[in-house]
Amino acid sequence: MNRNLNNQEVACLLQAIAAAYEVKNSNRFKIIAYDRAATAVENATSEVKDLWDDGKLRTLPGIGASIAQHLDELFRTGKVKHFNRLIKGLPPAMFEFLSISGIGAKTAYKLCQELEIKRAKTALVELEKAAKKGKIALLEGFGEKSQTDILEAILDFKKGRIKKKRMPLSYADAVAQDIIVYLKKSPATLKIDPLGSLKRRVATVGDIDIAVATKKPTEVVSWFVAYPKKKKLIEKGPTGASILLKGGCQVDLRVQKPEAYGSMLQYFIGSKHHNIHLREFALKKGLSLSEHGIKKGKKLKEYATEEQFYHDLGLPWIPPEIREDTGEIEVAQKGELPNLVKTSDIKGDFHLHSNYPLEPSHDEGKNSMEEMAMKAIELGYEYIGFSEHNPSLSHHSEKQIIDLVKRKNGAVEQLKSSCNKITLLNGLEVDIRPNGQLAFPEKGFDLLDYVVASIHSSFKMNKKEMTRRVLAGLEHPKVKILGHPTGRKLGQREGYELNWEKVFAFCKKADIWLEINAWPDRLDLPDVLVREAVKNGVKMVINTDSHALSQMGLMPYGVSVARRGWAEKSDIINTLSWLKLNARLKRT
DNA sequence: GCCGTTTTCGGCCCGACTGTTTTCAGTCG
């Protein structure tokens, strides 16, 4: 076994152990414990192997003394004797079946035994064959229906292997918005809200869930399933319906009477872990929670609003963005919830690409500086900075580069004289080259108000090298912002790894701001690192990285990332007025 | 096996759905 297991692999192993215990009818809480440990690992914000390196395994909630010891053995020796003993005698094929929707540990084991399927490698093929031959329906406890269900689930799984993508939040927003507008046209619709990860503003969304409050549920459901962009009806019932859209994404609708709308919102906004924790919390007060409301004994109380629901648990309303069970319930209990930053707090944007011809090696913007300045005024900003990519090094001499920037400066000055409603800054987005040098001549820096330093090449360096490269780039006193700090592109690439402890320490000391890039494919810094930055007292700046006017309106996506990272107004530099910000722009 | 501002022992989230059942076990979100 490989000792350098990633989180997904460790989670998978723990899941298998849970399944093994389940088949052996062990203490059910032990099964739950392994199951929870698996989820904890899967959702961990750092690699578990790294945590082990630092002796911090136990900091993951759900990993206790026993499992930590097993994982220690795993990372040291590549195997866990106790696990091996446990799995010995169980057919390897059963663990393959666990990936099939509708098959749990018990069913997986039974299928292996009855159908004599043992080898993991051919397990799914054999199961599919058995189903097609009608062998499953003959087994005790199975029937025709479960046989076709299994067959369908196998086909789904095979499809899912090729394509099971979550969509970017911005795409989900657009789809949801269209449906919301449509649903509002029904006179039976009283209230309407997005649910799930869409409402919590997670960077990517699986299915789109929407709630409607109504006194005429069947009317709303019928209206919904007649949505013109529907491709296929998946299911329809008295409490909701699911449809598949032509674009391929699934939309679930849930309807509820207005009196119980609040508890339903709370339940379906999630997250699952937030809700589980909240139910445990309630249980200690003798209350039982569900999507229907709060039960005390046998008496159920319904809730029209989420605020009332949380209030009756003795908690303030918790913003959906932080309902991830990462301490929000404890903090809410103490009355110390953060006052999260809002889009209306934002007073400027430091990362804009105009079409000024700086002859860069990366892409230019589509609109003029003037157009962008007008748009910024419309957005109510006090200041913006133009930060086009640096002129390409390979195609220009040092003098040519400086001349280009001087000319742009002139253009900015001219614009300033005709536009006094907003402060205009002369920035530049400069590549940090693989050796850590900035891709801009030293003599040119005096011409700039600030630099956004970013990585745009050689993404594959290891953590140590990349950290050295980034820190070297940040050394320069003109650098104020580290642009899209992890380099991730959602659904395309993971981004590089950095030693964040070092980066945070450096940024804090030098008052360098980490960018939260609002571009929907980036959303970089990611929310979990925003949280770390906040804890470390590192300031951030939310920028749109706009290459066109319309993109300047994407700021809310950056703000939601900041909110998911528990950032308050004071953590975000571009909430400052120009007066206060001006003083901080100069490095000391 | 995990965990603790009512607990280091004694608890451990809730309800719906489904299929194959005569009262429920397994799975899911």
Coordinates of C-alpha atoms (C1' of nucleotides) in Angstrom, one line a residue, chain A residues 29 36 62 64 66-67 102 104 107 141-143 145-146 267 279-280 283-284 289, chain B residues 1-4 6-7 12-16 18-21 25-29:
Chain A
F29 CA -21.9 3.4 17.1
R36 CA -17.9 10.1 10.5
G62 CA -14.2 12.5 14.6
G64 CA -10.0 10.0 18.3
S66 CA -8.0 4.7 18.3
I67 CA -8.4 5.8 14.7
G102 CA -28.6 2.0 -3.2
G104 CA -24.8 -0.4 1.3
T107 CA -26.5 -5.6 0.5
G141 CA -34.9 -10.4 -0.1
F142 CA -34.5 -9.1 -3.6
G143 CA -37.1 -8.8 -6.4
K145 CA -37.6 -4.0 -8.8
S146 CA -34.4 -4.1 -6.8
Y267 CA -33.4 22.0 7.0
R279 CA -29.9 18.4 16.2
E280 CA -27.4 17.1 18.8
L283 CA -31.3 17.2 21.9
K284 CA -29.4 18.3 25.0
L289 CA -35.5 19.0 15.1
Chain B
dG1 C1' -15.1 4.4 18.5
dC2 C1' -15.9 9.5 19.8
dC3 C1' -16.8 13.0 23.0
dG4 C1' -17.9 16.5 27.0
dT6 C1' -25.6 19.2 32.7
dT7 C1' -21.3 13.4 31.4
dC12 C1' -24.6 8.9 20.4
dC13 C1' -29.6 13.0 14.4
dC14 C1' -34.1 12.7 11.9
dG15 C1' -37.4 11.4 8.7
dA16 C1' -38.6 9.5 4.2
dT18 C1' -38.3 1.5 -0.8
dG19 C1' -39.1 -3.2 -1.5
dT20 C1' -40.3 -7.1 0.2
dT21 C1' -42.7 -7.6 3.8
dA25 C1' -34.2 -3.5 7.5
dG26 C1' -31.4 -1.0 4.6
dT27 C1' -30.2 3.2 2.4
dC28 C1' -30.2 8.0 1.6
dG29 C1' -29.9 13.0 2.2

